[in-house]
Amino acid sequence: MADIFGLGMKTIPQSRIPRLRRVFDERLARIPLMRHPGFHFDLEQEGYKEYVFGGRYAYSSEFGAICHDLAHAVEFGPDRFDERCNPWGGFTFNLGKIEIAGREYEHPVTGQATERECRTYGIQARLADAFGMKLNFEAHAAYCAHLCRHMPDWVAYSGKEAQLLQLIGESRDMFSQAEIFQRLEGWFDLTERRLKAEHTEDL
């Protein structure tokens, strides 16, 4: 799979895949919900696509990647499934648009995308804990706040890293663990229902 710069995506050495799969499977097995028929993952995929949660960040497979996209599903919640899970089974991230000389460009006018990402980072930390990952939360929050510089609406938070750190910290406690898994279960239920409907249409 080529990346957006056309430089090519490095593949994971085949010799590493069985061990990585064991690590992913062992962590997922800690939570019975992850046996839900609406949950699918691919450790070689980046991002959430075709109803599959990816286990990859750029050049490496990391369990944190699955935690991050699961956290997006939790943050959106099942009540927004139809709005936030597009017909191709990926997340829909809404950004403001502007038209210039007949062409459309992203034009965010608030910091809502960055705020959403910070909430996701906080929830991600709770999921990592639930899956038995050893996570230094302060280091995690600092790294994630730094990553926010790549968000399209970064200008709204430029020079305000303390606010981002506070938001990530508050978001870690946004939901109880029970609520996190209730929201995920709802997302998986709706995924399963949509996949069954798509299968029926194809018959």
Tab-separated table of C-alpha atoms in Angstrom:
chain	number	residue	atom	x	y	z
A	1	MET	CA	0.000	0.000	0.000
A	2	ALA	CA	1.448	3.364	-0.968
A	3	ASP	CA	1.416	6.210	1.483
A	4	ILE	CA	0.086	9.674	0.633
A	5	PHE	CA	3.521	10.874	-0.462
A	6	GLY	CA	3.981	8.013	-2.901
A	7	LEU	CA	7.089	6.813	-1.073
A	8	GLY	CA	5.712	3.352	-0.453
A	9	MET	CA	4.695	1.656	2.778
A	10	LYS	CA	7.317	-0.590	4.304
A	11	THR	CA	6.001	-4.072	4.825
A	12	ILE	CA	6.325	-5.947	8.085
A	13	PRO	CA	8.841	-8.813	7.756
A	14	GLN	CA	6.877	-12.039	7.385
A	15	SER	CA	9.035	-13.662	10.041
A	16	ARG	CA	7.660	-11.202	12.647
A	17	ILE	CA	3.967	-11.609	11.869
A	18	PRO	CA	3.281	-14.844	13.834
A	19	ARG	CA	4.815	-13.363	17.000
A	20	LEU	CA	2.970	-10.064	16.537
A	21	ARG	CA	-0.286	-11.910	16.003
A	22	ARG	CA	0.239	-13.843	19.236
A	23	VAL	CA	0.849	-10.599	21.147
A	24	PHE	CA	-2.281	-8.981	19.683
A	25	ASP	CA	-4.404	-12.082	20.283
A	26	GLU	CA	-3.229	-12.409	23.896
A	27	ARG	CA	-4.067	-8.800	24.683
A	28	LEU	CA	-7.465	-8.945	22.972
A	29	ALA	CA	-8.302	-12.182	24.806
A	30	ARG	CA	-8.245	-10.260	28.111
A	31	ILE	CA	-11.573	-8.656	27.185
A	32	PRO	CA	-14.417	-11.086	26.309
A	33	LEU	CA	-16.129	-8.349	24.239
A	34	MET	CA	-13.338	-8.594	21.665
A	35	ARG	CA	-14.805	-11.948	20.556
A	36	HIS	CA	-17.882	-10.040	19.334
A	37	PRO	CA	-18.703	-10.928	15.685
A	38	GLY	CA	-18.792	-7.194	14.892
A	39	PHE	CA	-15.143	-6.694	15.865
A	40	HIS	CA	-12.470	-7.318	13.227
A	41	PHE	CA	-8.806	-6.344	13.210
A	42	ASP	CA	-5.802	-6.575	10.935
A	43	LEU	CA	-2.381	-5.998	12.449
A	44	GLU	CA	-0.982	-4.994	9.031
A	45	GLN	CA	-3.656	-2.376	8.297
A	46	GLU	CA	-3.370	1.290	9.238
A	47	GLY	CA	-6.536	2.975	10.437
A	48	TYR	CA	-10.175	1.905	10.511
A	49	LYS	CA	-11.304	0.719	7.071
A	50	GLU	CA	-14.067	-1.576	5.849
A	51	TYR	CA	-15.179	-2.136	9.468
A	52	VAL	CA	-11.707	-3.445	10.362
A	53	PHE	CA	-9.574	-1.886	13.102
A	54	GLY	CA	-5.951	-1.543	12.054
A	55	GLY	CA	-2.974	-2.447	14.203
A	56	ARG	CA	-0.428	-0.326	12.436
A	57	TYR	CA	1.126	3.114	12.754
A	58	ALA	CA	3.035	3.967	9.570
A	59	TYR	CA	5.991	1.576	9.564
A	60	SER	CA	5.261	-0.628	12.565
A	61	SER	CA	2.482	-2.750	14.034
A	62	GLU	CA	1.618	-1.644	17.557
A	63	PHE	CA	-1.247	-2.610	19.820
A	64	GLY	CA	-1.666	1.071	20.626
A	65	ALA	CA	-2.961	1.569	17.073
A	66	ILE	CA	-5.962	-0.668	17.747
A	67	CYS	CA	-6.530	1.074	21.084
A	68	HIS	CA	-6.541	4.438	19.318
A	69	ASP	CA	-9.160	3.526	16.737
A	70	LEU	CA	-11.275	1.692	19.310
A	71	ALA	CA	-11.093	4.914	21.327
A	72	HIS	CA	-12.474	6.841	18.343
A	73	ALA	CA	-15.434	4.429	18.261
A	74	VAL	CA	-15.955	4.972	22.008
A	75	GLU	CA	-15.710	8.759	21.689
A	76	PHE	CA	-18.224	8.812	18.809
A	77	GLY	CA	-20.458	6.234	20.503
A	78	PRO	CA	-23.127	4.003	18.954
A	79	ASP	CA	-25.673	6.840	18.852
A	80	ARG	CA	-23.510	8.486	16.160
A	81	PHE	CA	-22.656	5.308	14.262
A	82	ASP	CA	-24.636	6.252	11.141
A	83	GLU	CA	-23.104	9.729	11.142
A	84	ARG	CA	-19.520	8.701	11.925
A	85	CYS	CA	-19.152	5.312	10.187
A	86	ASN	CA	-19.333	5.943	6.468
A	87	PRO	CA	-20.906	3.474	3.991
A	88	TRP	CA	-17.442	2.073	3.223
A	89	GLY	CA	-16.840	1.187	6.848
A	90	GLY	CA	-14.392	3.906	7.841
A	91	PHE	CA	-14.588	6.850	10.199
A	92	THR	CA	-16.046	10.143	8.989
A	93	PHE	CA	-14.169	13.148	10.352
A	94	ASN	CA	-16.047	16.338	9.557
A	95	LEU	CA	-14.049	19.473	8.765
A	96	GLY	CA	-15.135	22.849	7.486
A	97	LYS	CA	-14.632	23.466	3.762
A	98	ILE	CA	-13.989	26.526	1.667
A	99	GLU	CA	-14.102	26.913	-2.114
A	100	ILE	CA	-11.356	28.887	-3.840
A	101	ALA	CA	-11.285	29.281	-7.612
A	102	GLY	CA	-13.659	26.367	-8.029
A	103	ARG	CA	-11.668	23.996	-5.799
A	104	GLU	CA	-12.662	22.829	-2.331
A	105	TYR	CA	-10.187	22.917	0.555
A	106	GLU	CA	-10.331	22.010	4.232
A	107	HIS	CA	-10.980	25.154	6.249
A	108	PRO	CA	-11.524	24.432	9.947
A	109	VAL	CA	-12.640	27.501	11.864
A	110	THR	CA	-12.628	25.961	15.370
A	111	GLY	CA	-10.386	23.584	17.321
A	112	GLN	CA	-13.031	20.856	17.451
A	113	ALA	CA	-10.983	18.292	15.502
A	114	THR	CA	-8.037	18.690	17.881
A	115	GLU	CA	-10.381	18.511	20.876
A	116	ARG	CA	-11.906	15.292	19.522
A	117	GLU	CA	-8.445	13.832	19.054
A	118	CYS	CA	-7.473	14.752	22.632
A	119	ARG	CA	-10.598	13.037	23.980
A	120	THR	CA	-9.630	9.998	21.947
A	121	TYR	CA	-6.092	10.022	23.359
A	122	GLY	CA	-7.493	10.060	26.899
A	123	ILE	CA	-9.871	7.162	26.202
A	124	GLN	CA	-7.039	5.312	24.456
A	125	ALA	CA	-5.068	5.346	27.713
A	126	ARG	CA	-7.984	3.720	29.560
A	127	LEU	CA	-8.234	1.027	26.900
A	128	ALA	CA	-4.494	0.390	27.067
A	129	ASP	CA	-4.849	-0.167	30.813
A	130	ALA	CA	-7.759	-2.559	30.281
A	131	PHE	CA	-5.709	-4.594	27.815
A	132	GLY	CA	-2.812	-4.847	30.254
A	133	MET	CA	-0.415	-2.423	28.584
A	134	LYS	CA	2.050	-0.578	30.779
A	135	LEU	CA	1.510	3.046	29.896
A	136	ASN	CA	3.170	6.074	31.437
A	137	PHE	CA	0.217	8.432	31.171
A	138	GLU	CA	2.200	11.653	31.490
A	139	ALA	CA	4.554	10.608	28.679
A	140	HIS	CA	1.592	9.416	26.594
A	141	ALA	CA	-0.248	12.715	27.048
A	142	ALA	CA	2.845	14.796	26.245
A	143	TYR	CA	3.519	12.803	23.071
A	144	CYS	CA	-0.117	13.020	21.962
A	145	ALA	CA	-0.239	16.770	22.605
A	146	HIS	CA	2.835	17.069	20.378
A	147	LEU	CA	1.117	14.993	17.661
A	148	CYS	CA	-1.750	17.491	17.640
A	149	ARG	CA	0.538	19.832	15.702
A	150	HIS	CA	-0.370	17.746	12.652
A	151	MET	CA	-4.106	18.385	13.057
A	152	PRO	CA	-5.710	20.567	10.361
A	153	ASP	CA	-7.095	22.982	12.962
A	154	TRP	CA	-3.845	23.260	14.941
A	155	VAL	CA	-3.855	27.053	14.659
A	156	ALA	CA	-6.630	27.137	17.292
A	157	TYR	CA	-4.306	25.506	19.840
A	158	SER	CA	-0.883	26.685	18.755
A	159	GLY	CA	1.098	27.604	21.887
A	160	LYS	CA	-1.591	26.155	24.168
A	161	GLU	CA	-0.082	22.767	24.964
A	162	ALA	CA	-1.111	23.020	28.632
A	163	GLN	CA	-4.768	23.123	27.548
A	164	LEU	CA	-4.278	20.034	25.395
A	165	LEU	CA	-2.631	18.163	28.262
A	166	GLN	CA	-5.524	19.119	30.536
A	167	LEU	CA	-8.092	17.941	27.994
A	168	ILE	CA	-6.312	14.601	27.484
A	169	GLY	CA	-6.164	14.145	31.262
A	170	GLU	CA	-9.841	14.974	31.758
A	171	SER	CA	-10.824	12.670	28.891
A	172	ARG	CA	-9.133	9.695	30.530
A	173	ASP	CA	-11.946	9.846	33.099
A	174	MET	CA	-14.663	10.822	30.628
A	175	PHE	CA	-16.260	7.351	30.840
A	176	SER	CA	-16.035	4.540	33.364
A	177	GLN	CA	-14.543	1.284	32.115
A	178	ALA	CA	-18.047	-0.214	32.022
A	179	GLU	CA	-19.295	2.699	29.897
A	180	ILE	CA	-16.330	2.358	27.538
A	181	PHE	CA	-17.159	-1.261	26.822
A	182	GLN	CA	-20.898	-0.566	26.610
A	183	ARG	CA	-20.221	2.018	23.916
A	184	LEU	CA	-17.900	-0.364	22.072
A	185	GLU	CA	-20.454	-3.157	22.258
A	186	GLY	CA	-23.057	-0.847	20.755
A	187	TRP	CA	-20.646	0.048	17.930
A	188	PHE	CA	-19.931	-3.651	17.285
A	189	ASP	CA	-23.655	-4.523	17.346
A	190	LEU	CA	-24.376	-1.898	14.688
A	191	THR	CA	-21.376	-3.025	12.635
A	192	GLU	CA	-22.628	-6.611	12.675
A	193	ARG	CA	-26.121	-5.458	11.684
A	194	ARG	CA	-24.810	-3.359	8.787
A	195	LEU	CA	-22.543	-6.142	7.509
A	196	LYS	CA	-25.454	-8.589	7.566
A	197	ALA	CA	-27.622	-6.097	5.650
A	198	GLU	CA	-24.865	-5.603	3.056
A	199	HIS	CA	-24.464	-9.367	2.692
A	200	THR	CA	-28.224	-9.753	2.171
A	201	GLU	CA	-28.213	-7.060	-0.522
A	202	ASP	CA	-25.402	-8.873	-2.353
A	203	LEU	CA	-27.374	-12.145	-2.549
